[in-house]
Tab-separated table of C-alpha atoms and ligand atoms in Angstrom:
chain	number	residue	atom	x	y	z
A	1	MET	CA	11.899	17.268	7.137
A	2	ARG	CA	12.562	15.195	10.245
A	3	TYR	CA	10.756	11.978	11.143
A	4	ILE	CA	9.944	10.716	14.634
A	5	SER	CA	8.824	7.308	15.880
A	6	THR	CA	5.277	6.844	17.165
A	7	ARG	CA	6.839	5.249	20.262
A	8	GLY	CA	9.368	7.991	20.877
A	9	GLN	CA	12.427	5.855	21.609
A	10	ALA	CA	14.084	5.589	18.178
A	11	PRO	CA	16.505	8.023	16.514
A	12	VAL	CA	15.043	10.998	14.669
A	13	ARG	CA	15.810	10.517	10.963
A	14	ASP	CA	15.567	12.382	7.702
A	15	PHE	CA	13.528	11.037	4.786
A	16	SER	CA	16.347	8.906	3.326
A	17	GLY	CA	17.051	7.385	6.729
A	18	VAL	CA	13.394	6.491	7.188
A	19	LEU	CA	13.207	5.025	3.679
A	20	LEU	CA	16.067	2.625	4.390
A	21	ALA	CA	15.104	1.871	8.015
A	22	GLY	CA	11.435	0.908	7.498
A	23	LEU	CA	10.363	0.039	11.043
A	24	ALA	CA	11.817	2.142	13.875
A	25	GLU	CA	14.117	0.417	16.393
A	26	ASP	CA	11.590	0.862	19.217
A	27	GLY	CA	8.950	-1.069	17.258
A	28	GLY	CA	7.152	2.151	16.308
A	29	LEU	CA	6.423	3.668	12.914
A	30	TYR	CA	7.978	6.832	11.539
A	31	MET	CA	5.847	9.956	11.111
A	32	PRO	CA	6.777	13.422	9.844
A	33	GLU	CA	7.611	15.685	12.779
A	34	ASN	CA	5.272	18.335	11.338
A	35	TRP	CA	2.692	18.167	8.581
A	36	PRO	CA	3.611	20.428	5.689
A	37	SER	CA	0.827	22.755	4.690
A	38	PHE	CA	-0.522	23.605	1.241
A	39	SER	CA	-2.621	26.783	0.996
A	40	ALA	CA	-5.732	27.083	-1.160
A	41	ASP	CA	-3.597	28.934	-3.726
A	42	ASP	CA	-0.972	26.163	-3.694
A	43	LEU	CA	-3.729	23.662	-4.461
A	44	ARG	CA	-5.281	25.830	-7.178
A	45	ALA	CA	-1.868	26.103	-8.829
A	46	MET	CA	-1.822	22.306	-9.226
A	47	ARG	CA	-4.936	22.268	-11.422
A	48	GLY	CA	-4.205	20.706	-14.775
A	49	LEU	CA	-0.728	19.420	-13.901
A	50	PRO	CA	0.259	15.999	-15.259
A	51	TYR	CA	-0.032	13.453	-12.460
A	52	ALA	CA	3.714	12.899	-12.035
A	53	ASP	CA	4.334	16.639	-11.715
A	54	LEU	CA	1.542	17.040	-9.179
A	55	ALA	CA	2.894	14.072	-7.212
A	56	ALA	CA	6.363	15.618	-7.109
A	57	ARG	CA	4.931	18.892	-5.841
A	58	VAL	CA	2.982	17.153	-3.066
A	59	MET	CA	5.919	15.007	-1.948
A	60	THR	CA	8.745	17.546	-2.148
A	61	PRO	CA	8.292	19.065	1.343
A	62	PHE	CA	8.259	15.556	2.850
A	63	MET	CA	11.711	14.886	1.359
A	64	ALA	CA	13.193	18.314	2.108
A	65	GLY	CA	16.857	18.081	3.054
A	66	SER	CA	17.174	14.544	1.641
A	67	ILE	CA	16.294	14.626	-2.042
A	68	ASP	CA	16.351	17.688	-4.259
A	69	PRO	CA	13.192	18.771	-6.103
A	70	ASP	CA	14.580	18.096	-9.600
A	71	THR	CA	15.420	14.519	-8.658
A	72	ILE	CA	11.964	14.015	-7.120
A	73	LEU	CA	10.336	15.248	-10.319
A	74	ARG	CA	12.517	12.976	-12.481
A	75	LEU	CA	11.796	9.918	-10.301
A	76	CYS	CA	8.047	10.620	-10.326
A	77	ARG	CA	8.014	10.957	-14.113
A	78	GLU	CA	9.938	7.689	-14.495
A	79	SER	CA	7.697	5.899	-11.966
A	80	TYR	CA	4.428	6.671	-13.744
A	81	ALA	CA	5.590	6.772	-17.376
A	82	GLY	CA	4.871	3.060	-17.856
A	83	PHE	CA	1.277	3.153	-16.604
A	84	ALA	CA	-1.373	1.935	-19.009
A	85	SER	CA	-3.431	5.123	-18.552
A	86	LYS	CA	-1.989	8.469	-19.602
A	87	ALA	CA	-3.946	10.037	-16.759
A	88	VAL	CA	-2.204	7.515	-14.424
A	89	VAL	CA	-5.093	7.647	-11.891
A	90	PRO	CA	-8.223	8.334	-13.992
A	91	LEU	CA	-11.569	9.210	-12.436
A	92	VAL	CA	-14.638	7.399	-13.775
A	93	GLN	CA	-18.058	8.821	-12.992
A	94	LEU	CA	-20.557	6.188	-11.827
A	95	ASP	CA	-23.416	8.379	-10.621
A	96	SER	CA	-24.255	12.065	-10.303
A	97	ASN	CA	-22.103	12.472	-7.228
A	98	LEU	CA	-20.097	9.277	-7.289
A	99	TRP	CA	-16.727	8.646	-8.899
A	100	THR	CA	-14.205	5.852	-8.780
A	101	GLN	CA	-10.502	6.587	-9.048
A	102	GLU	CA	-8.661	3.761	-10.788
A	103	LEU	CA	-5.344	3.109	-9.093
A	104	PHE	CA	-4.641	-0.130	-10.965
A	105	HIS	CA	-3.021	0.927	-14.241
A	106	GLY	CA	0.499	0.061	-13.078
A	107	PRO	CA	2.530	-3.022	-14.066
A	108	THR	CA	0.894	-5.445	-11.591
A	109	LEU	CA	-2.708	-4.206	-11.857
A	110	ALA	CA	-3.062	-3.162	-8.213
A	111	PHE	CA	-2.651	0.078	-6.326
A	112	LYS	CA	0.530	-1.070	-4.550
A	113	ASP	CA	2.338	-0.027	-7.752
A	114	MET	CA	1.486	3.626	-7.044
A	115	ALA	CA	3.930	3.753	-4.136
A	116	LEU	CA	6.254	0.869	-4.936
A	117	GLN	CA	7.234	2.052	-8.425
A	118	LEU	CA	8.534	5.175	-6.726
A	119	VAL	CA	10.011	3.433	-3.675
A	120	GLY	CA	12.198	1.168	-5.857
A	121	ARG	CA	13.632	4.214	-7.619
A	122	LEU	CA	14.101	6.089	-4.343
A	123	PHE	CA	16.067	3.139	-2.954
A	124	ASP	CA	18.326	3.166	-6.002
A	125	HIS	CA	18.893	6.903	-5.749
A	126	VAL	CA	19.698	6.953	-2.022
A	127	LEU	CA	21.847	3.801	-2.138
A	128	ASN	CA	23.762	5.170	-5.091
A	129	GLU	CA	24.597	8.330	-3.141
A	130	ARG	CA	25.777	6.231	-0.202
A	131	ASP	CA	27.530	3.685	-2.437
A	132	GLU	CA	25.617	0.845	-0.767
A	133	ARG	CA	23.517	-2.142	-1.915
A	134	VAL	CA	20.634	-3.919	-0.193
A	135	THR	CA	18.913	-7.244	-0.569
A	136	ILE	CA	15.166	-7.152	-0.206
A	137	VAL	CA	13.468	-10.325	0.970
A	138	GLY	CA	9.762	-10.914	1.447
A	139	ALA	CA	7.054	-13.544	1.574
A	140	THR	CA	3.819	-13.414	-0.388
A	141	SER	CA	0.642	-15.424	-0.521
A	142	GLY	CA	0.426	-14.263	-4.127
A	143	ASP	CA	-1.286	-10.926	-4.390
A	144	THR	CA	1.391	-8.468	-3.216
A	145	GLY	CA	4.776	-10.004	-4.125
A	146	SER	CA	4.594	-8.963	-7.749
A	147	ALA	CA	4.395	-5.240	-6.944
A	148	ALA	CA	7.629	-5.460	-4.925
A	149	ILE	CA	9.310	-7.430	-7.715
A	150	GLU	CA	8.228	-4.958	-10.402
A	151	ALA	CA	9.433	-2.111	-8.180
A	152	CYS	CA	12.930	-3.570	-7.864
A	153	ALA	CA	13.459	-5.321	-11.211
A	154	GLY	CA	16.435	-3.837	-13.018
A	155	ARG	CA	17.347	-1.424	-10.198
A	156	GLU	CA	21.119	-1.121	-9.858
A	157	ARG	CA	21.553	-1.123	-6.106
A	158	VAL	CA	18.908	-3.623	-5.071
A	159	ASP	CA	18.507	-7.389	-5.266
A	160	ILE	CA	15.145	-8.929	-4.441
A	161	CYS	CA	14.172	-12.442	-3.411
A	162	ILE	CA	10.481	-13.262	-2.891
A	163	LEU	CA	9.245	-16.496	-1.332
A	164	HIS	CA	5.864	-17.908	-2.317
A	165	PRO	CA	4.242	-21.176	-1.229
A	166	GLU	CA	4.674	-23.651	-4.090
A	167	GLY	CA	1.390	-24.494	-5.826
A	168	ARG	CA	-0.675	-22.303	-3.511
A	169	THR	CA	-0.885	-19.099	-5.524
A	170	SER	CA	-3.089	-18.634	-8.564
A	171	ASP	CA	-1.498	-18.957	-12.016
A	172	VAL	CA	-1.884	-15.238	-12.696
A	173	GLN	CA	-0.274	-14.387	-9.388
A	174	ARG	CA	2.675	-16.751	-9.872
A	175	ARG	CA	3.254	-15.669	-13.453
A	176	GLN	CA	3.175	-11.979	-12.528
A	177	MET	CA	6.198	-12.725	-10.336
A	178	THR	CA	8.066	-15.467	-12.172
A	179	THR	CA	8.011	-13.931	-15.651
A	180	VAL	CA	10.103	-10.981	-14.444
A	181	LEU	CA	13.497	-12.140	-15.699
A	182	ALA	CA	15.771	-9.299	-14.510
A	183	ALA	CA	19.099	-10.544	-13.120
A	184	ASN	CA	18.474	-8.943	-9.716
A	185	VAL	CA	15.204	-10.834	-9.138
A	186	LYS	CA	14.884	-14.315	-7.670
A	187	ASN	CA	11.607	-16.149	-7.042
A	188	LEU	CA	11.623	-19.078	-4.647
A	189	ALA	CA	8.749	-21.560	-4.604
A	190	VAL	CA	8.869	-22.966	-1.090
A	191	ALA	CA	7.566	-26.455	-0.332
A	192	GLY	CA	5.245	-25.249	2.430
A	193	THR	CA	2.523	-22.763	3.334
A	194	PHE	CA	2.463	-18.969	3.313
A	195	ASP	CA	3.080	-19.075	7.077
A	196	ASP	CA	6.225	-21.142	6.462
A	197	CYS	CA	7.394	-18.503	3.991
A	198	GLN	CA	6.774	-15.726	6.488
A	199	ASP	CA	8.569	-17.616	9.227
A	200	LEU	CA	11.571	-18.155	6.936
A	201	VAL	CA	11.755	-14.437	6.168
A	202	LYS	CA	11.603	-13.631	9.876
A	203	ALA	CA	14.331	-16.206	10.510
A	204	MET	CA	16.564	-14.556	7.895
A	205	PHE	CA	16.152	-11.206	9.640
A	206	ALA	CA	16.868	-12.853	13.007
A	207	ASP	CA	20.106	-14.396	11.650
A	208	VAL	CA	22.236	-11.336	12.425
A	209	PRO	CA	25.483	-12.400	10.656
A	210	PHE	CA	23.517	-13.292	7.508
A	211	ARG	CA	21.466	-10.126	7.769
A	212	SER	CA	24.545	-7.884	7.751
A	213	GLU	CA	26.423	-10.018	5.216
A	214	VAL	CA	23.763	-9.467	2.521
A	215	HIS	CA	22.387	-6.111	3.840
A	216	LEU	CA	18.868	-7.399	4.308
A	217	SER	CA	16.009	-4.956	3.869
A	218	ALA	CA	12.260	-4.962	3.250
A	219	VAL	CA	9.708	-2.799	1.467
A	220	ASN	CA	6.722	-3.634	3.652
A	221	SER	CA	3.607	-1.597	4.114
A	222	ILE	CA	4.772	0.167	7.284
A	223	ASN	CA	7.532	2.032	5.417
A	224	TRP	CA	6.677	5.733	5.481
A	225	ALA	CA	7.678	6.085	1.819
A	226	ARG	CA	4.836	3.728	0.895
A	227	ILE	CA	2.305	6.000	2.616
A	228	LEU	CA	3.870	9.079	1.065
A	229	GLY	CA	3.591	7.673	-2.460
A	230	GLN	CA	-0.149	7.299	-1.927
A	231	ILE	CA	-0.947	10.859	-0.795
A	232	PRO	CA	-0.777	12.562	-4.226
A	233	TYR	CA	-3.699	10.735	-5.841
A	234	TYR	CA	-6.025	11.998	-3.123
A	235	VAL	CA	-4.831	15.517	-3.841
A	236	ALA	CA	-5.263	14.956	-7.588
A	237	ALA	CA	-8.812	13.604	-7.276
A	238	ALA	CA	-9.900	16.350	-4.888
A	239	ILE	CA	-8.526	19.101	-7.129
A	240	ALA	CA	-10.122	17.584	-10.229
A	241	LEU	CA	-13.514	17.657	-8.473
A	242	GLY	CA	-13.337	21.185	-7.133
A	243	ALA	CA	-10.893	21.444	-4.216
A	244	PRO	CA	-9.869	23.708	-2.599
A	245	ASP	CA	-13.185	25.451	-3.236
A	246	ARG	CA	-15.350	22.447	-2.530
A	247	GLU	CA	-15.120	19.603	-0.040
A	248	VAL	CA	-14.833	15.974	-1.214
A	249	ASP	CA	-15.266	12.582	0.488
A	250	PHE	CA	-13.448	9.292	-0.110
A	251	ALA	CA	-14.229	5.608	0.417
A	252	VAL	CA	-11.217	3.300	0.640
A	253	PRO	CA	-11.113	-0.524	0.542
A	254	THR	CA	-8.945	-1.133	3.589
A	255	GLY	CA	-6.649	-3.824	4.963
A	256	ASN	CA	-3.476	-2.607	6.666
A	257	PHE	CA	-4.814	0.975	6.838
A	258	GLY	CA	-2.016	2.339	4.636
A	259	ASN	CA	-4.155	3.669	1.816
A	260	VAL	CA	-6.747	5.379	4.005
A	261	LEU	CA	-3.978	6.798	6.197
A	262	ALA	CA	-2.623	8.502	3.066
A	263	ALA	CA	-6.075	10.072	2.632
A	264	TYR	CA	-5.882	11.308	6.220
A	265	ALA	CA	-2.442	12.778	5.456
A	266	ALA	CA	-3.876	14.573	2.400
A	267	ARG	CA	-6.405	16.174	4.722
A	268	ARG	CA	-3.714	17.179	7.201
A	269	ILE	CA	-1.705	18.985	4.526
A	270	GLY	CA	-4.676	21.111	3.504
A	271	VAL	CA	-6.979	19.193	1.153
A	272	PRO	CA	-10.629	19.781	2.147
A	273	ILE	CA	-11.736	16.208	2.809
A	274	GLY	CA	-14.969	15.875	4.757
A	275	ARG	CA	-15.520	12.209	5.305
A	276	LEU	CA	-13.338	9.101	4.981
A	277	VAL	CA	-15.101	5.770	4.689
A	278	VAL	CA	-13.023	2.802	5.864
A	279	ALA	CA	-14.445	-0.094	3.857
A	280	SER	CA	-13.704	-3.650	4.941
A	281	ASN	CA	-14.733	-7.181	4.069
A	282	ARG	CA	-15.853	-9.680	6.712
A	283	ASN	CA	-12.547	-9.059	8.522
A	284	ASP	CA	-14.089	-5.947	10.019
A	285	ILE	CA	-11.963	-5.039	13.068
A	286	LEU	CA	-11.802	-1.425	11.860
A	287	SER	CA	-15.504	-0.947	11.246
A	288	ARG	CA	-16.241	-2.514	14.626
A	289	PHE	CA	-13.824	-0.059	16.217
A	290	LEU	CA	-15.435	2.909	14.496
A	291	ALA	CA	-18.951	1.752	15.376
A	292	THR	CA	-18.439	0.812	19.021
A	293	ASN	CA	-14.850	1.583	20.150
A	294	ASP	CA	-14.121	-2.114	20.177
A	295	MET	CA	-10.742	-2.889	18.595
A	296	SER	CA	-10.426	-6.548	19.433
A	297	VAL	CA	-8.670	-9.279	17.482
A	298	ASN	CA	-10.888	-12.078	16.169
A	299	GLY	CA	-8.717	-14.127	13.790
A	300	VAL	CA	-8.619	-13.845	9.999
A	301	GLU	CA	-11.105	-15.473	7.644
A	302	ALA	CA	-10.382	-15.924	3.940
A	303	SER	CA	-12.609	-13.791	1.712
A	304	LEU	CA	-13.011	-12.921	-1.968
A	305	SER	CA	-10.865	-9.821	-1.340
A	306	PRO	CA	-7.664	-11.429	-0.007
A	307	SER	CA	-5.624	-8.223	0.087
A	308	MET	CA	-8.012	-6.947	2.758
A	309	ASP	CA	-7.890	-10.109	4.886
A	310	ILE	CA	-6.173	-8.795	7.974
A	311	GLN	CA	-6.294	-9.445	11.667
A	312	VAL	CA	-4.614	-6.222	12.768
A	313	SER	CA	-4.036	-3.147	10.599
A	314	SER	CA	-0.352	-2.359	11.066
A	315	ASN	CA	-0.631	1.278	9.981
A	316	PHE	CA	-3.395	2.042	12.475
A	317	GLU	CA	-0.672	2.907	14.989
A	318	ARG	CA	0.029	6.056	12.984
A	319	LEU	CA	-3.558	7.224	13.388
A	320	LEU	CA	-3.528	6.276	17.066
A	321	PHE	CA	-0.472	8.506	17.540
A	322	GLU	CA	-2.430	11.379	16.020
A	323	LEU	CA	-5.575	10.648	18.034
A	324	LEU	CA	-3.450	10.747	21.197
A	325	ASP	CA	-2.080	14.190	20.276
A	326	ARG	CA	1.237	12.615	19.313
A	327	ASP	CA	1.892	11.372	22.839
A	328	ALA	CA	4.521	8.684	22.068
A	329	ALA	CA	4.545	7.218	25.585
A	330	ALA	CA	0.759	6.778	25.511
A	331	THR	CA	0.972	5.240	22.023
A	332	ALA	CA	3.620	2.759	23.171
A	333	THR	CA	1.563	1.764	26.234
A	334	THR	CA	-1.594	1.325	24.173
A	335	MET	CA	0.195	-0.854	21.609
A	336	THR	CA	1.816	-3.011	24.302
A	337	GLU	CA	-1.564	-3.492	25.929
A	338	PHE	CA	-3.117	-4.367	22.551
A	339	ARG	CA	-0.428	-6.955	21.881
A	340	ARG	CA	-0.835	-8.453	25.371
A	341	THR	CA	-4.650	-8.618	25.535
A	342	GLY	CA	-5.823	-8.519	21.894
A	343	LYS	CA	-7.969	-5.496	22.725
A	344	MET	CA	-6.914	-1.896	22.210
A	345	PRO	CA	-7.826	0.484	25.039
A	346	VAL	CA	-8.804	3.794	23.406
A	347	SER	CA	-10.270	6.617	25.509
A	348	ASP	CA	-13.700	7.940	24.614
A	349	ALA	CA	-12.221	11.295	23.664
A	350	ALA	CA	-9.705	9.725	21.247
A	351	TRP	CA	-12.366	7.452	19.770
A	352	GLN	CA	-14.666	10.410	19.192
A	353	ARG	CA	-11.906	12.207	17.332
A	354	ALA	CA	-11.625	9.164	15.073
A	355	THR	CA	-15.358	8.955	14.433
A	356	ALA	CA	-15.556	12.660	13.598
A	357	LEU	CA	-13.667	11.896	10.395
A	358	PHE	CA	-13.787	8.151	9.688
A	359	ILE	CA	-16.857	6.009	9.108
A	360	GLY	CA	-16.718	2.231	8.913
A	361	PHE	CA	-18.435	0.052	6.320
A	362	ARG	CA	-18.467	-3.724	5.921
A	363	LEU	CA	-19.442	-5.993	3.017
A	364	GLY	CA	-19.534	-9.803	3.137
A	365	ASP	CA	-18.669	-12.126	0.228
A	366	ASP	CA	-22.235	-12.753	-1.003
A	367	GLU	CA	-22.991	-9.046	-1.002
A	368	THR	CA	-19.696	-8.441	-2.800
A	369	LEU	CA	-20.630	-10.777	-5.647
A	370	ALA	CA	-24.142	-9.325	-5.837
A	371	ALA	CA	-22.760	-5.800	-5.985
A	372	ILE	CA	-20.273	-6.639	-8.780
A	373	ARG	CA	-23.159	-8.187	-10.735
A	374	ALA	CA	-25.551	-5.284	-10.129
A	375	LEU	CA	-23.051	-2.582	-11.063
A	376	TYR	CA	-22.062	-4.450	-14.219
A	377	ALA	CA	-25.687	-4.972	-15.214
A	378	ALA	CA	-26.619	-1.349	-14.565
A	379	SER	CA	-23.637	0.391	-16.153
A	380	GLY	CA	-21.257	-2.092	-17.809
A	381	TYR	CA	-18.577	-1.116	-15.287
A	382	LEU	CA	-16.672	-4.115	-13.973
A	383	ALA	CA	-15.155	-3.726	-10.502
A	384	ASP	CA	-12.857	-6.227	-8.791
A	385	PRO	CA	-13.858	-7.723	-5.407
A	386	HIS	CA	-11.786	-5.124	-3.486
A	387	SER	CA	-12.829	-2.035	-5.416
A	388	ILE	CA	-16.531	-2.936	-5.282
A	389	ILE	CA	-16.431	-2.756	-1.480
A	390	GLY	CA	-15.275	0.858	-1.760
A	391	ILE	CA	-17.905	1.605	-4.387
A	392	GLU	CA	-20.702	0.136	-2.245
A	393	ALA	CA	-19.429	2.072	0.760
A	394	ALA	CA	-19.369	5.249	-1.288
A	395	ALA	CA	-22.898	4.703	-2.590
A	396	ALA	CA	-24.185	4.017	0.938
A	397	LEU	CA	-22.439	6.886	2.714
A	398	GLY	CA	-22.180	9.664	0.150
A	399	ARG	CA	-23.666	13.069	1.035
A	400	PRO	CA	-25.889	15.125	-1.272
A	401	GLY	CA	-23.898	17.820	-3.017
A	402	THR	CA	-20.468	16.509	-2.013
A	403	PRO	CA	-18.412	14.519	-4.549
A	404	MET	CA	-17.690	11.037	-3.231
A	405	ILE	CA	-14.709	9.157	-4.662
A	406	ALA	CA	-14.292	5.394	-4.229
A	407	GLU	CA	-10.704	4.221	-4.617
A	408	ALA	CA	-10.431	1.268	-7.042
A	409	THR	CA	-7.477	-0.781	-5.834
A	410	ALA	CA	-7.226	-3.665	-8.318
A	411	HIS	CA	-8.029	-4.441	-11.945
A	412	PRO	CA	-10.829	-7.039	-12.304
A	413	ALA	CA	-8.536	-9.298	-14.387
A	414	LYS	CA	-6.375	-9.771	-11.297
A	415	PHE	CA	-9.196	-11.732	-9.617
A	416	PRO	CA	-10.777	-13.695	-12.494
A	417	ASP	CA	-12.312	-16.451	-10.324
A	418	ALA	CA	-14.376	-14.038	-8.256
A	419	ILE	CA	-15.455	-12.117	-11.352
A	420	GLU	CA	-16.507	-15.359	-13.028
A	421	GLN	CA	-18.534	-16.257	-9.943
A	422	ALA	CA	-20.254	-12.874	-10.090
A	423	ILE	CA	-21.021	-12.451	-13.790
A	424	GLY	CA	-20.092	-15.756	-15.458
A	425	ILE	CA	-17.323	-14.223	-17.585
A	426	ARG	CA	-13.564	-14.293	-17.064
A	427	PRO	CA	-12.261	-10.770	-17.675
A	428	PRO	CA	-9.419	-10.534	-20.222
A	429	LEU	CA	-6.003	-9.267	-19.154
A	430	PRO	CA	-5.232	-5.723	-20.339
A	431	THR	CA	-3.020	-5.348	-23.423
A	432	HIS	CA	0.289	-4.939	-21.607
A	433	LEU	CA	-0.215	-8.314	-19.893
A	434	ALA	CA	-2.151	-10.120	-22.601
A	435	ASP	CA	0.743	-12.522	-23.346
A	436	LEU	CA	1.356	-13.359	-19.659
A	437	TYR	CA	0.562	-17.022	-20.237
A	438	GLU	CA	3.088	-17.320	-23.084
A	439	ARG	CA	5.963	-15.656	-21.228
A	440	GLU	CA	8.958	-17.619	-19.946
A	441	GLU	CA	8.907	-18.294	-16.203
A	442	ARG	CA	11.938	-18.518	-13.961
A	443	TYR	CA	11.900	-19.725	-10.347
A	444	SER	CA	13.589	-22.250	-8.090
A	445	CYS	CA	11.825	-24.811	-5.939
A	446	VAL	CA	13.306	-25.098	-2.462
A	447	PRO	CA	12.490	-26.954	0.755
A	448	ALA	CA	11.196	-24.913	3.696
A	449	ASP	CA	14.679	-24.834	5.132
A	450	LEU	CA	16.549	-21.736	6.303
A	451	SER	CA	20.041	-22.701	5.149
A	452	ALA	CA	18.814	-23.722	1.684
A	453	ILE	CA	17.074	-20.389	1.285
A	454	GLU	CA	19.996	-18.366	2.617
A	455	ALA	CA	22.221	-20.151	0.075
A	456	GLU	CA	19.851	-19.019	-2.711
A	457	VAL	CA	19.971	-15.433	-1.459
A	458	ARG	CA	23.796	-15.521	-1.267
A	459	ALA	CA	23.947	-16.808	-4.854
A	460	LEU	CA	21.694	-13.951	-6.000
A	461	VAL	CA	23.871	-11.371	-4.246
A	462	ALA	CA	27.094	-12.877	-5.619
A	463	ARG	CA	25.694	-12.856	-9.164
A	464	ASN	CA	25.066	-9.107	-9.054
A	465	ALA	CA	27.939	-7.958	-6.835
A	466	ALA	CA	30.469	-7.718	-9.670
B	1	PLP	C1	-3.199	-3.865	-0.312
B	1	PLP	C2	-4.568	-3.806	-0.906
B	1	PLP	C3	-5.673	-3.266	-0.204
B	1	PLP	C4	-5.560	-2.775	1.228
B	1	PLP	O1	-4.786	-1.595	1.333
B	1	PLP	P1	-4.194	-1.150	2.754
B	1	PLP	O2	-3.293	-0.020	2.431
B	1	PLP	O3	-3.440	-2.352	3.268
B	1	PLP	O4	-5.338	-0.775	3.615
B	1	PLP	C5	-6.895	-3.191	-0.847
B	1	PLP	N1	-7.063	-3.665	-2.095
B	1	PLP	C6	-6.036	-4.208	-2.801
B	1	PLP	C7	-6.293	-4.728	-4.166
B	1	PLP	C8	-4.753	-4.294	-2.244
B	1	PLP	O5	-3.746	-4.836	-2.944
C-alpha cells in the first residue's frame, strides 16, 4: 500500500515510512493511494472474531508491503490484551435503536488508547527492523499526554518526554502520567502555561542539530497510523448490529476530526454506514460548516469537554482532499487560503458531498450537564462529558429502523469534577486504577527554558542508549 500527501508535493511512502514521518514535508497529511475494499462476504466472515483478530484483518491491507500479517495479528493481540473489558470495545444498548460503544477500557480511560497502544508497538517493530531509535516529545494540557506515555512506556526503541504545565493539570491527569515509572519515560513539569509547553516543543523541533542528535519524533493526531487504529471498532460495531446486511449510523464526539474520519474510512472500505453525526461542544466550527458552509475560525473557549476544545480540526484536511476528488493542488490552495483568511473556501458541490453523509450537532455546557443527569436518572448509565454529547446527538438524529451507535470516548472517572457537577457524586476509578492516588510519582520541575529542557531530553536519551 502506498501513501500520498493531500498536498501532492511530498514523497510517496509505504506504511512504515508514513508511521515514522507523521506530517508530510509539504505540510499535507498522508492518505492511502487507494481504499482497500472488503466485500459483503469478507465482512460476514468477521462475525464473531475476537476484537484483536478483527482489527488485524481490517488493517492488514493498509500495511501491505510493510508489515506481514502474522506480525500485525501479534501486535493487535498485545495492544488490546490489557484492556479492562474482554470485549475491548463493548456495545451497551441504551434504547431500542440506540447503542453506545465504549472505547475507554484502555490504560488511560480514553479512546486515544485504541490507536496509541498499537502505534507504540508499531514504532518498536519498525525501528527494530531499521536498527534505529527515536525520542518522542510532546506537550499536554493534561488529558492526552497519558495515552502517549502509556503507548511508549517500556518500548525498546523509543524514549518519550512529555511536558505539562506545572500545577495546571488535574491530579488525576498528572498522576496518570507521572506514576508511569518506566526508564524510557520522562515527565517534565514546566513553570509556565500549556502554550509555553507547546512553544518549547516547537522550538525543539526547530533546533535542527538537536532534532537530529536525539532523533526527535511525535505521535500526534495527524499521523495516519492513529486514524488506522480507529477504523476497526467501526467495523466491529457495524457487524455486531447487522452489517453488511443492514445499514448502521454513528455519532462521534469530535475535536480534531480523527475519530469521525476513521468512521468515514470504514465506509469507504465497504461498511454500510448511512449517516455520520459530527458532535461538538460550544466550539462548533464543524457543525457550522455542515449547516451553512461556513468554516471560519472563531477562537477556542474552554468547555466541560476539554478534549473537544479545538479551533481548527487538523484532520479535516483529509476529508477535504476526498471532497475535492483527491485534487492535491486544490487542497493545498484551499488550506493556504484558510490559513491566510481564517475562512475555508469550499465550493457548493464539495459542501453538498459533505452534507450528504455528515450531519453536525452541537451541545453547550449546561445542556451537557443536564443530559448526563437525565440519562443517569433514567437508566443508571453514567456518561462522561464527551461521550454524552455523542449520545445526545445520536438520540436526536437517529433514524427509525436503523441502529445508531454513539461512540463513548472517555470513562466518567476521568472527568470527576464535571460528573460531580451533574449528579453530585464523584465516580470511582475502575479497579485497574483504583490505587492511582497511592502510587509513586516521578517528574522533574523545570523552568520554561529551551536549553534546560533539551538537557533533560539528552539525559533521558543517554540513560537508555546503552
Ligand atoms: C481526543 C478526544 C476526542 C476528540 O477526538 P478527535 O479524534 O480529535 O475528533 C473526544 N473525546 C475524548 C475523550 C478525547 O480524548
